[in-house]
Amino acid sequence: MNLELPTRPKPDQAIVRPVIADCDIHPCLAKPSDILPYLPKRWQEHAQTYGMLPRHGYQSGPAYPKGQPDAARLDSWPPEGRPGSDLSFMQKQHLDANRVELGIMTVIAPAAGAAQNLDYSAALARALNEWQVAEWTSKDKRLKASIVVPYEDAAAAAAEIDHWAGHDDFRQVLLLSRTAEPLGQRRYWPIYEAAQRAGLPIGIHAFGYGGYPVTGGGWPSYYIEEMVGHSQCCQALLTSMVIEGVFERFPKTRMVLIEAGLAWLPSLSWRLDKHWARMRSETPHLTRKPSDYIREHVWLTTQPMEEPEKRKHFRDIVDWIGPDRLLFATDYPHWDFDDPLWSVPVKLDEAVQKALFLDNAKRLYGIA
Amino acid sequence: MNLELPTRPKPDQAIVRPVIADCDIHPCLAKPSDILPYLPKRWQEHAQTYGMLPRHGYQSGPAYPKGQPDAARLDSWPPEGRPGSDLSFMQKQHLDANRVELGIMTVIAPAAGAAQNLDYSAALARALNEWQVAEWTSKDKRLKASIVVPYEDAAAAAAEIDHWAGHDDFRQVLLLSRTAEPLGQRRYWPIYEAAQRAGLPIGIHAFGYGGYPVTGGGWPSYYIEEMVGHSQCCQALLTSMVIEGVFERFPKTRMVLIEAGLAWLPSLSWRLDKHWARMRSETPHLTRKPSDYIREHVWLTTQPMEEPEKRKHFRDIVDWIGPDRLLFATDYPHWDFDDPLWSVPVKLDEAVQKALFLDNAKRLYGIA
């Protein structure tokens, strides 16, 4: 085994934690019915009659076993409710303890955007956005929300973005990576147009479910495969965004890939550039090579961070991607939480470190 | 644009071509009906009545537009028939001209293993194997065949392997990457058992079609996306082989990933190791970390080769994978043919170069 982690401080050593932005925090309903007060009466009745069921249930993906109950750290269960559902518990355990100056919230369960009934999908998205303000961002100014949208109905999603545009508490539009069709396709363009109009980045969180298995060759057996597969889905969706011309059509798009890994980005870009150089006649709407779009328009969150055996390879990858494009994230309260103290596998330059942990996020999300 | 190729020799410069093994040559039927004499009468009638139609037709994948007619080099059309169908033309244009000492043939169209009628799938595989001997390997001793198998019926596939085991002209078992279920699953295990019994490597060529889109998020629009997607499929199938325990169960398995790229292998391995370290309780049948299996059991063909902007990154990738694990391939006669003279993006050590171009293949395929 050669999976050593960076040296952990000894228990009696003074630990100086860096001030961080955490670009992937998952607040959660204590129980599903807590969303009811935020839904109009018609949809309260719908949820109570038919259940609150996006594709494949309450979860944000097919029902593979998870690493832990609720996919959560065992110590993240508050006295009542589910992990991520209690603000004061989260403040104590995470925001204060880990010196989080800026926390970007990503509500992925329930996966409102994946509900089959599109009107319900829109109502649920609106309710979750109202809930985020009422229960979270209005109570803790460190927290900023991502706009949940009914992404399979792009017109309704655009309307939801327009509704919140300019609201100080919303700093991002949130999509999931597994959709009914690849995310670059034109049915989704009104979402990118609205995000550009609102001046908001688009965060695409791994997971979701559009009806297809995570692999191009059918349904895998194990959760490990599903987890590793997410990065392949994100490779495919980024390919789709580039090749369909989203960045050409909406040149102010800033896209954040959340929880998708990052070490695959260079090799994907090389392959895209190579094929595009030979087949560019298929895509006359593109004026630049794929890696140019990627370098201009794409940010990535760090968790779960790859850990090369030769640690210098991590530095090579950071160099290729650009140290200004990486956003630290913990994924709190999920089981695969990355601790800011020892999750970065190499010692980075101090400036790079500060950019990665804090400055990049503040710049991207417009925090003074 | 920063996609420069290695310096090409000037037209008046003497060119010394290396002697090579080409581990991906596609012989082809001049016309589909040329297979009829090799089929039993019952299946001749079937093919003539119902058509020779594996999933999605004659092609080895969904009907995306190809880079060229027949996905072939424009100069590879022989006087009669289709590219790759005329041995003497292939000898002149490729085997002699490019100093091919060993050519591993991979018949991927028709994708016999993907035929829905499993009895027909088996008959077509047998016919293609008989045809390879009669028309190719018996006529040119440089050429060695891969056993086409009806891979969705593993028992029949194992019988086909047993039938040819020990035959001097067959040096590999051939699968395609997009199958009905991920290739590590136990329904396919009899194939790996038979290959191990026969002492043959298993070549898995990108492409094929199992019913699912190449992405986990639906059907892409462009051929470029399909082409780039193949490497994601191969990431998923390798994940499946590792996590399902194929290499644990069949420890002599040698697996060759053909036309899948190679630069993604390190980042995939890092991610697999990381998730496995945390979730190994899900897979108690694994006794070693995923990258250990990969390093022991996996070979990769080079074409289409990634071309990093910083050429030294190519050398880093070769180092990680191991220079003894790479097999040169041209993909003749397809349009994205890699010329041995200038397709490797960096100058490699002479020993590494010789291993990559010739020695690794001779050792793997047991050529004296």
XYZ file of C-alpha atoms in Angstrom:
736
model
C 0.000 0.000 0.000
C 1.283 3.397 -0.922
C -1.572 5.612 0.063
C 0.109 7.663 2.761
C -1.502 10.921 3.709
C 0.350 14.151 4.403
C 1.699 14.229 7.924
C -0.996 14.896 10.464
C -0.148 17.183 13.357
C 0.412 15.400 16.631
C -2.440 15.790 19.135
C -0.415 18.136 21.350
C 0.773 20.309 18.464
C -0.836 23.706 18.029
C -2.956 23.586 14.873
C -3.320 26.779 12.891
C -6.243 26.261 10.562
C -6.417 28.363 7.410
C -9.432 30.573 6.828
C -11.331 28.924 4.000
C -14.137 29.130 1.535
C -15.986 25.822 1.399
C -17.584 25.555 -2.022
C -19.676 22.466 -1.392
C -21.803 22.345 1.758
C -24.977 20.297 1.773
C -27.797 21.599 3.895
C -30.596 19.146 4.202
C -34.208 18.955 5.339
C -34.473 17.443 8.822
C -37.348 15.428 7.431
C -38.845 15.596 3.901
C -42.113 17.066 5.139
C -40.283 20.149 6.402
C -40.502 21.510 2.869
C -44.318 21.511 2.937
C -44.730 25.012 4.475
C -42.732 26.424 1.567
C -44.913 24.796 -1.106
C -48.185 26.269 -2.397
C -51.217 24.354 -1.184
C -51.694 22.593 -4.530
C -48.206 21.112 -4.364
C -48.408 20.333 -0.658
C -51.333 18.100 -1.544
C -49.421 16.662 -4.470
C -46.391 15.834 -2.336
C -48.557 14.289 0.356
C -50.578 12.256 -2.146
C -47.905 11.145 -4.612
C -44.765 11.462 -2.498
C -41.797 13.747 -2.976
C -40.214 11.608 -5.619
C -37.764 12.861 -8.204
C -36.392 10.086 -10.443
C -35.124 7.298 -8.226
C -36.612 8.637 -5.038
C -35.444 11.227 -2.593
C -31.767 10.640 -3.295
C -29.797 12.506 -5.901
C -28.995 9.392 -7.896
C -29.713 5.724 -8.428
C -30.023 3.736 -5.247
C -26.543 2.341 -4.841
C -25.489 1.633 -1.309
C -23.722 4.617 0.194
C -20.515 4.809 2.180
C -22.472 5.520 5.367
C -26.132 6.006 6.334
C -27.316 9.169 4.546
C -23.834 9.181 2.924
C -22.864 11.199 5.983
C -19.996 11.390 8.443
C -20.992 9.317 11.457
C -20.298 12.280 13.740
C -22.423 14.686 11.698
C -25.820 13.600 13.005
C -27.291 16.438 15.056
C -29.354 15.666 18.183
C -32.456 15.699 15.982
C -32.976 15.385 12.240
C -30.529 14.395 9.557
C -26.912 15.421 8.917
C -26.773 18.936 7.521
C -30.229 19.864 8.808
C -29.344 21.808 11.961
C -27.676 25.191 11.465
C -26.354 25.599 14.989
C -24.850 22.110 14.918
C -23.266 22.846 11.527
C -21.899 26.152 12.823
C -20.263 24.472 15.765
C -18.979 21.375 14.008
C -17.964 22.890 10.715
C -18.275 26.631 10.048
C -16.627 27.780 13.279
C -14.307 24.818 13.820
C -12.965 24.911 10.276
C -12.859 28.725 10.001
C -15.226 28.860 7.035
C -15.435 32.478 5.900
C -17.607 31.668 2.888
C -19.766 28.585 2.524
C -21.437 27.851 -0.797
C -24.483 25.670 -0.233
C -25.528 23.035 -2.747
C -28.875 21.381 -2.107
C -28.794 18.118 -4.018
C -31.360 16.076 -2.093
C -34.162 16.125 -2.912
C -32.957 16.462 -6.522
C -35.781 18.846 -7.319
C -34.613 19.374 -10.893
C -35.010 15.699 -11.690
C -38.684 15.380 -10.771
C -40.640 13.885 -13.675
C -43.628 16.174 -13.169
C -42.137 19.415 -14.439
C -44.618 21.683 -12.688
C -43.868 19.962 -9.415
C -40.157 20.175 -10.209
C -40.476 23.963 -10.532
C -42.558 24.290 -7.368
C -40.115 22.172 -5.383
C -37.158 24.190 -6.650
C -38.833 27.432 -5.607
C -39.679 25.983 -2.192
C -36.089 24.835 -1.621
C -34.818 28.271 -2.578
C -37.222 29.988 -0.169
C -36.210 27.492 2.502
C -32.513 28.205 1.939
C -33.064 31.895 2.601
C -35.439 31.438 5.532
C -33.505 28.742 7.364
C -29.914 29.328 6.341
C -28.574 32.393 4.542
C -30.681 34.892 6.501
C -29.398 33.374 9.722
C -25.694 33.056 8.931
C -24.098 35.566 6.594
C -21.176 33.249 5.854
C -23.524 31.004 3.925
C -24.510 31.713 0.323
C -27.018 29.670 -1.626
C -27.114 28.098 -5.076
C -30.363 28.480 -6.974
C -32.075 25.106 -7.317
C -33.741 24.952 -10.751
C -36.088 22.545 -12.550
C -33.376 21.840 -15.102
C -35.320 19.477 -17.345
C -37.659 22.406 -18.107
C -35.210 25.085 -19.160
C -37.790 27.851 -19.555
C -38.993 27.311 -15.997
C -35.383 27.084 -14.806
C -34.587 30.406 -16.483
C -37.616 31.970 -14.798
C -36.375 30.711 -11.429
C -32.978 32.269 -12.073
C -34.579 35.556 -13.113
C -36.646 35.494 -9.925
C -33.562 35.399 -7.706
C -31.137 37.403 -9.856
C -29.549 40.167 -7.827
C -30.559 38.626 -4.503
C -27.522 38.930 -2.290
C -27.859 35.436 -0.845
C -27.723 33.548 -4.164
C -24.335 33.305 -5.845
C -24.659 30.379 -8.213
C -27.091 28.353 -10.328
C -27.062 24.672 -9.447
C -27.351 21.742 -11.861
C -26.618 18.060 -11.415
C -24.388 16.120 -13.775
C -26.689 13.284 -14.825
C -29.504 14.702 -16.854
C -31.964 13.404 -19.448
C -29.636 14.518 -22.239
C -26.060 15.811 -22.244
C -25.963 19.225 -20.597
C -24.501 21.050 -23.584
C -27.561 20.422 -25.721
C -29.725 23.312 -26.769
C -32.732 22.314 -24.696
C -30.665 23.522 -21.704
C -29.434 26.770 -23.280
C -32.065 29.042 -21.694
C -30.497 28.136 -18.350
C -27.071 29.348 -19.468
C -28.561 32.450 -21.003
C -30.344 33.298 -17.750
C -27.229 32.634 -15.671
C -25.227 34.916 -17.935
C -27.940 37.564 -17.672
C -27.815 37.284 -13.877
C -24.018 37.268 -13.820
C -23.998 34.002 -11.882
C -21.662 31.037 -12.230
C -23.216 27.653 -12.997
C -22.277 24.986 -10.513
C -22.703 21.442 -11.773
C -22.598 18.972 -8.938
C -21.804 15.340 -9.653
C -24.724 12.918 -9.221
C -28.322 13.239 -10.284
C -30.056 10.780 -12.542
C -31.398 11.055 -16.054
C -32.450 7.494 -16.718
C -29.150 6.010 -17.873
C -26.500 3.954 -16.117
C -23.323 5.741 -15.113
C -21.278 3.759 -17.661
C -21.754 3.518 -21.418
C -21.808 -0.249 -20.975
C -24.591 -0.793 -18.473
C -25.271 -0.841 -14.734
C -22.298 -1.486 -12.445
C -22.598 -3.551 -9.258
C -20.733 -1.541 -6.658
C -20.895 1.877 -5.057
C -17.173 2.329 -5.723
C -17.873 2.042 -9.447
C -20.718 4.529 -9.204
C -18.471 6.967 -7.287
C -15.597 6.631 -9.740
C -18.083 6.826 -12.611
C -19.171 10.341 -11.654
C -15.917 11.724 -12.934
C -16.553 10.020 -16.289
C -20.012 11.598 -16.435
C -18.463 14.957 -15.795
C -15.940 14.367 -18.572
C -18.861 13.677 -20.893
C -20.880 16.704 -19.841
C -17.920 19.036 -20.160
C -17.293 17.563 -23.613
C -20.919 18.264 -24.445
C -20.738 21.867 -23.178
C -17.634 22.524 -25.263
C -18.612 20.736 -28.467
C -22.196 22.026 -28.575
C -20.815 25.550 -28.392
C -22.269 26.688 -25.067
C -19.196 28.785 -24.291
C -19.228 30.259 -27.773
C -22.892 31.160 -27.509
C -22.761 32.411 -23.907
C -19.258 33.825 -23.594
C -19.630 35.022 -20.012
C -20.430 31.553 -18.736
C -18.437 30.509 -15.697
C -18.893 26.842 -14.979
C -17.931 25.097 -11.749
C -17.610 21.328 -11.693
C -18.354 20.215 -8.140
C -17.217 16.923 -6.633
C -16.105 15.508 -9.951
C -12.385 15.232 -9.299
C -9.861 17.196 -11.277
C -6.900 15.058 -12.352
C -8.757 13.871 -15.470
C -9.011 17.359 -16.948
C -5.636 17.471 -18.731
C -5.991 14.097 -20.475
C -9.568 14.867 -21.507
C -8.447 18.193 -22.955
C -5.631 16.545 -24.916
C -8.034 14.046 -26.415
C -10.590 16.724 -27.223
C -7.976 18.927 -28.876
C -6.648 16.028 -30.916
C -10.008 14.857 -32.211
C -11.264 18.365 -32.756
C -8.173 19.272 -34.789
C -9.060 16.456 -37.167
C -12.836 16.765 -37.137
C -13.456 20.443 -36.713
C -15.517 20.480 -39.890
C -18.235 18.753 -37.862
C -18.463 21.739 -35.517
C -18.063 24.939 -37.538
C -19.703 26.826 -34.664
C -16.481 26.453 -32.661
C -13.793 29.052 -33.284
C -11.175 27.875 -30.803
C -9.741 24.590 -29.715
C -11.575 22.797 -26.877
C -8.888 23.364 -24.240
C -9.119 27.130 -24.827
C -12.783 27.086 -23.828
C -12.010 24.869 -20.861
C -9.235 27.102 -19.612
C -11.393 30.196 -19.923
C -14.702 28.951 -18.594
C -14.141 26.115 -16.135
C -13.495 26.008 -12.387
C -13.339 22.839 -10.301
C -13.884 22.110 -6.646
C -11.192 20.024 -5.023
C -13.062 17.341 -3.132
C -12.565 14.397 -3.467
C -8.993 15.173 -4.303
C -6.871 12.710 -6.216
C -3.747 11.532 -4.425
C -1.009 10.521 -6.874
C 1.719 8.241 -5.575
C 4.273 10.770 -6.738
C 3.039 13.921 -5.062
C 4.713 16.122 -7.644
C 2.167 14.859 -10.171
C -0.487 16.670 -8.159
C 1.463 19.877 -8.597
C 1.752 19.233 -12.363
C -2.027 18.886 -12.540
C -2.616 22.074 -10.556
C -0.231 23.838 -12.942
C -2.059 22.568 -16.020
C -5.504 23.481 -14.725
C -4.310 26.783 -13.352
C -4.086 27.482 -9.617
C -6.688 30.232 -10.047
C -9.289 27.659 -11.139
C -9.427 25.426 -8.097
C -11.943 25.938 -5.310
C -11.567 24.200 -2.015
C -14.560 22.165 -0.884
C -15.242 19.794 1.995
C -18.583 18.211 0.998
C -19.771 18.606 4.588
C -21.536 16.632 6.070
C -20.897 13.741 3.709
C -18.770 10.787 4.643
C -16.000 11.617 2.172
C -15.480 15.051 3.754
C -12.087 16.586 2.924
C -10.450 18.227 5.917
C -8.700 21.470 4.895
C -5.772 20.588 7.126
C -4.622 17.471 5.345
C -6.566 16.847 2.186
C -4.237 18.669 -0.205
C -1.626 16.023 -0.967
C 1.310 18.396 -1.511
C 2.713 21.520 0.041
C 1.768 24.302 -2.363
C 3.255 27.771 -2.617
C 1.683 30.053 -0.051
C 0.015 32.211 -2.706
C -1.402 29.171 -4.510
C -2.589 27.784 -1.212
C -4.407 30.988 -0.300
C -5.945 31.204 -3.758
C -7.147 27.630 -3.599
C -8.507 27.858 -0.053
C -10.121 31.288 -0.208
C -9.349 33.940 -2.810
C -10.481 32.098 -5.946
C -13.897 31.466 -4.444
C -14.360 35.024 -3.214
C -13.496 36.361 -6.650
C -15.697 33.884 -8.513
C -18.704 34.355 -6.250
C -18.276 38.109 -5.918
C -17.558 38.344 -2.216
C -15.751 41.555 -1.227
C -3.340 26.849 -31.521
C -0.700 24.821 -29.828
C -1.102 21.462 -31.471
C 2.221 21.154 -33.188
C 3.294 17.699 -34.286
C 6.801 16.336 -33.958
C 9.008 17.484 -36.802
C 8.283 15.622 -40.001
C 11.243 14.680 -42.159
C 11.689 16.846 -45.225
C 10.681 15.154 -48.492
C 14.311 14.768 -49.613
C 15.495 13.382 -46.285
C 16.209 9.664 -46.019
C 13.578 8.100 -43.788
C 14.552 5.124 -41.685
C 11.353 3.490 -40.547
C 11.435 1.354 -37.397
C 10.364 -2.273 -37.612
C 7.060 -2.424 -35.765
C 4.319 -4.546 -34.348
C 0.957 -3.050 -35.201
C -1.488 -4.189 -32.565
C -4.670 -2.919 -34.178
C -5.257 -3.729 -37.862
C -8.805 -3.994 -39.149
C -9.389 -6.476 -41.931
C -12.797 -6.162 -43.429
C -15.173 -8.049 -45.699
C -15.122 -6.610 -49.226
C -18.884 -6.894 -49.092
C -21.029 -8.303 -46.266
C -22.134 -11.302 -48.332
C -18.524 -12.511 -48.567
C -19.056 -14.121 -45.172
C -21.809 -16.394 -46.485
C -19.514 -19.235 -47.653
C -18.163 -19.481 -44.124
C -21.606 -19.808 -42.520
C -23.541 -23.077 -42.224
C -26.503 -23.235 -44.598
C -29.010 -22.537 -41.800
C -27.293 -19.247 -40.979
C -26.680 -18.320 -44.608
C -30.459 -18.401 -44.997
C -30.888 -16.451 -41.795
C -28.458 -13.742 -42.886
C -30.086 -13.498 -46.292
C -33.589 -13.374 -44.855
C -33.133 -11.179 -41.786
C -29.963 -9.305 -42.691
C -26.578 -9.416 -41.005
C -27.592 -7.072 -38.252
C -25.884 -6.900 -34.891
C -27.272 -4.123 -32.657
C -27.279 -0.909 -34.640
C -26.514 -2.495 -37.951
C -23.296 -3.557 -39.553
C -21.210 -0.984 -37.743
C -19.518 -1.590 -34.453
C -21.450 1.116 -32.658
C -24.330 3.559 -32.807
C -24.713 5.325 -36.116
C -22.863 8.542 -35.490
C -21.359 10.155 -38.548
C -17.782 9.018 -39.044
C -14.662 11.012 -39.826
C -14.637 9.617 -43.370
C -16.708 7.164 -45.429
C -16.256 3.729 -43.801
C -14.240 5.622 -41.115
C -11.321 4.951 -43.446
C -8.308 6.800 -44.782
C -9.289 8.197 -48.161
C -6.242 6.523 -49.740
C -7.027 3.111 -48.257
C -9.733 2.080 -50.716
C -8.437 -0.828 -52.794
C -9.376 -1.082 -56.488
C -12.324 -3.231 -55.460
C -14.128 -3.696 -52.161
C -13.816 -1.746 -48.939
C -10.794 -0.465 -47.029
C -9.045 -3.338 -45.296
C -10.584 -6.001 -47.528
C -7.727 -6.635 -49.976
C -4.659 -8.382 -48.584
C -2.275 -7.515 -51.400
C -3.294 -3.855 -51.239
C -2.809 -3.880 -47.457
C 0.592 -5.529 -47.838
C 1.758 -2.878 -50.244
C 0.258 0.141 -48.533
C 0.815 -0.828 -44.925
C 2.605 -4.067 -43.974
C 5.558 -3.618 -46.348
C 5.658 0.182 -46.418
C 5.542 0.507 -42.640
C 7.799 -2.492 -41.909
C 5.191 -4.363 -39.903
C 6.815 -7.488 -38.495
C 3.755 -8.489 -36.474
C 0.216 -7.382 -37.209
C -2.553 -8.183 -34.712
C -5.881 -8.208 -36.504
C -9.047 -7.015 -34.794
C -12.280 -7.634 -36.683
C -14.794 -5.210 -35.230
C -17.256 -4.895 -38.127
C -19.546 -6.707 -38.253
C -19.666 -6.682 -34.450
C -20.554 -10.362 -34.368
C -20.558 -10.486 -30.572
C -23.305 -7.896 -30.366
C -25.873 -9.742 -32.490
C -29.161 -10.047 -30.587
C -29.806 -13.597 -31.789
C -27.195 -15.414 -29.728
C -27.069 -18.511 -31.930
C -26.469 -16.320 -34.948
C -23.892 -14.350 -32.955
C -21.976 -17.593 -32.318
C -22.245 -18.729 -35.943
C -21.084 -15.363 -37.233
C -18.138 -15.329 -34.826
C -17.066 -18.794 -35.999
C -17.428 -17.753 -39.638
C -15.315 -14.637 -39.127
C -12.638 -16.703 -37.418
C -12.588 -19.257 -40.278
C -12.452 -16.339 -42.723
C -9.504 -14.753 -40.916
C -7.480 -17.952 -41.301
C -8.527 -18.663 -44.873
C -8.116 -15.158 -46.258
C -5.484 -13.583 -44.043
C -3.282 -15.432 -41.571
C -2.677 -18.451 -43.820
C -1.571 -16.106 -46.586
C 0.676 -13.728 -44.654
C 2.569 -15.017 -41.646
C 3.072 -11.521 -40.249
C -0.611 -11.376 -39.471
C -2.113 -12.937 -36.348
C -5.801 -13.056 -35.583
C -7.943 -12.257 -32.561
C -10.720 -14.723 -31.801
C -14.096 -13.109 -32.430
C -16.536 -14.367 -29.776
C -20.296 -14.064 -29.128
C -19.560 -12.180 -25.939
C -23.145 -11.715 -24.748
C -23.343 -15.528 -24.463
C -20.302 -16.298 -22.369
C -20.663 -20.099 -22.530
C -20.677 -19.994 -26.331
C -17.790 -17.516 -26.283
C -15.772 -19.859 -24.070
C -16.492 -22.712 -26.462
C -15.231 -20.589 -29.358
C -12.020 -19.859 -27.451
C -11.570 -23.547 -26.633
C -12.058 -24.374 -30.309
C -9.127 -22.208 -31.395
C -6.892 -22.588 -28.332
C -3.392 -23.594 -29.400
C -3.965 -22.592 -33.034
C -0.830 -20.745 -34.069
C -2.703 -18.017 -35.931
C -4.823 -16.834 -32.984
C -3.046 -14.816 -30.331
C -5.823 -12.965 -28.542
C -9.500 -13.060 -27.591
C -11.402 -10.009 -28.829
C -14.151 -8.144 -26.997
C -15.679 -4.728 -27.582
C -15.985 -2.118 -24.862
C -19.694 -1.365 -24.940
C -21.585 -4.406 -23.824
C -25.004 -5.153 -22.353
C -23.564 -4.961 -18.850
C -20.180 -3.840 -17.504
C -17.525 -6.321 -18.626
C -16.327 -7.221 -15.147
C -19.658 -8.791 -14.219
C -19.862 -12.497 -13.623
C -21.964 -13.269 -16.671
C -18.754 -12.656 -18.665
C -16.432 -14.672 -16.409
C -16.473 -17.866 -18.514
C -14.757 -15.828 -21.226
C -11.896 -14.861 -18.910
C -11.656 -18.398 -17.605
C -11.364 -19.766 -21.151
C -8.803 -17.129 -22.144
C -6.719 -17.997 -19.102
C -7.027 -21.711 -19.947
C -5.864 -20.968 -23.495
C -3.068 -18.677 -22.304
C -4.383 -15.848 -24.476
C -4.566 -12.136 -23.716
C -7.980 -10.493 -23.895
C -8.072 -7.521 -26.214
C -10.913 -5.103 -25.562
C -11.379 -2.760 -28.472
C -13.202 0.521 -27.957
C -16.630 0.741 -29.611
C -19.435 -1.783 -29.757
C -22.918 -1.132 -28.496
C -24.865 -2.560 -25.617
C -27.991 -0.438 -25.758
C -26.848 2.574 -23.746
C -25.569 6.000 -24.743
C -21.842 6.597 -24.421
C -22.378 9.095 -21.599
C -24.090 8.569 -18.256
C -26.245 11.567 -19.115
C -27.777 10.634 -22.452
C -27.078 10.693 -26.173
C -24.540 13.247 -27.433
C -24.954 15.071 -30.738
C -21.517 14.887 -32.337
C -19.066 12.264 -33.494
C -16.300 14.052 -31.586
C -18.216 13.442 -28.364
C -18.706 9.778 -29.249
C -14.990 9.408 -30.021
C -13.897 11.108 -26.814
C -16.549 9.147 -24.933
C -14.925 5.826 -25.772
C -12.137 6.519 -23.335
C -14.720 7.122 -20.604
C -16.356 3.773 -21.427
C -13.002 2.102 -21.132
C -12.419 3.767 -17.769
C -15.739 2.302 -16.644
C -15.048 -1.181 -17.955
C -11.607 -1.311 -16.405
C -13.168 -0.163 -13.134
C -15.674 -2.979 -13.478
C -12.971 -5.592 -14.183
C -10.999 -4.489 -11.135
C -13.833 -4.014 -8.656
C -15.712 -7.186 -9.594
C -12.536 -9.129 -8.899
C -11.822 -10.540 -12.370
C -8.068 -10.268 -11.851
C -8.361 -11.859 -8.428
C -10.413 -14.728 -9.782
C -8.383 -15.232 -12.981
C -4.879 -14.230 -11.946
C -3.269 -14.998 -15.301
C -5.508 -12.563 -17.155
C -3.666 -10.215 -19.468
C -5.944 -7.488 -20.698
C -5.226 -5.165 -23.599
C -7.228 -1.964 -23.972
C -7.265 -1.126 -27.672
C -7.925 2.337 -29.089
C -9.036 3.733 -25.765
C -6.263 6.270 -25.186
C -3.901 5.987 -22.282
C -3.372 9.335 -20.538
C -6.459 8.815 -18.366
C -5.051 5.727 -16.661
C -3.101 7.457 -13.856
C -5.953 9.729 -12.737
C -8.443 6.856 -12.859
C -6.111 4.731 -10.745
C -5.691 7.484 -8.178
C -9.421 7.862 -7.849
C -9.957 4.122 -7.623
C -7.279 3.749 -4.956
C -8.704 6.597 -2.940
C -12.293 5.393 -2.987
C -11.282 1.794 -2.477
C -9.161 2.687 0.563
C -12.275 4.118 2.173
C -14.845 1.622 0.916
C -12.961 -1.638 0.751
C -15.491 -3.255 3.047
C -17.831 -3.270 0.037
C -15.441 -5.522 -1.878
C -13.904 -8.047 0.516
C -13.043 -10.198 -2.516
C -10.232 -7.746 -3.371
C -6.927 -8.287 -1.604
C -4.904 -5.503 -3.175
C -5.467 -1.901 -4.119
C -6.937 -1.253 -7.583
C -3.765 0.202 -9.101
C -1.878 -2.992 -8.199
C -4.248 -5.035 -10.362
C -4.035 -2.478 -13.132
C -0.265 -2.437 -13.137
C -0.088 -6.228 -13.207
C -2.820 -7.078 -15.689
C -3.295 -4.205 -18.129
C -1.654 -3.302 -21.434
C -2.740 -0.447 -23.698
C -2.378 0.223 -27.388
C -1.133 3.666 -28.262
C -3.470 4.887 -30.969
C -4.990 7.482 -30.825
C -2.195 8.909 -28.758
C -2.732 11.923 -26.531
C -0.573 14.922 -27.325
C 0.037 17.087 -24.243
C 1.098 20.668 -24.833
C 4.074 20.060 -22.581
C 5.611 17.014 -24.225
C 7.287 15.974 -20.992
C 3.848 15.165 -19.615
C 3.651 12.365 -22.173
C 6.854 10.932 -20.753
C 5.446 11.187 -17.203
C 2.407 9.194 -18.322
C 4.541 6.529 -20.007
C 6.557 6.288 -16.790
C 3.457 5.852 -14.666
C 1.904 3.212 -16.891
C 5.215 1.465 -17.411
C 7.017 1.470 -20.759
C 6.599 -2.312 -20.920
C 2.810 -1.947 -21.020
C 2.380 0.085 -24.181
C 1.763 -1.507 -27.562
C 2.087 0.480 -30.735
C -0.941 0.431 -33.035
C -1.919 2.233 -36.219
C -5.631 1.390 -36.562
C -5.089 0.766 -40.279
C -7.058 1.453 -42.462
C -9.099 3.849 -40.372
C -8.999 7.584 -40.872
C -7.319 8.284 -37.551
C -4.347 6.059 -38.473
C -1.219 6.779 -36.403
C 1.937 6.807 -38.482
C 4.811 5.165 -36.584
C 7.159 7.869 -37.816
C 5.567 10.820 -36.108
C 2.722 9.777 -33.860
C 4.719 9.464 -30.637
C 4.795 13.024 -29.348
C 8.183 12.840 -27.614
C 11.581 11.371 -28.242
C 11.760 8.328 -25.986
C 14.849 6.441 -24.868
C 15.915 3.987 -27.538
C 15.117 0.977 -25.354
C 11.663 2.328 -24.476
C 11.049 3.111 -28.120
C 11.937 -0.418 -29.222
C 9.809 -1.910 -26.446
C 6.844 0.222 -27.407
C 7.146 -0.365 -31.136
C 7.987 -4.067 -31.147
C 9.261 -6.010 -28.163
C 6.308 -5.580 -25.795
C 3.933 -6.955 -28.414
C 6.124 -9.912 -29.315
C 6.424 -10.851 -25.659
C 2.729 -10.417 -24.902
C 1.560 -12.326 -27.963
C 4.240 -15.009 -27.693
C 6.104 -14.343 -30.923
C 9.664 -15.707 -30.884
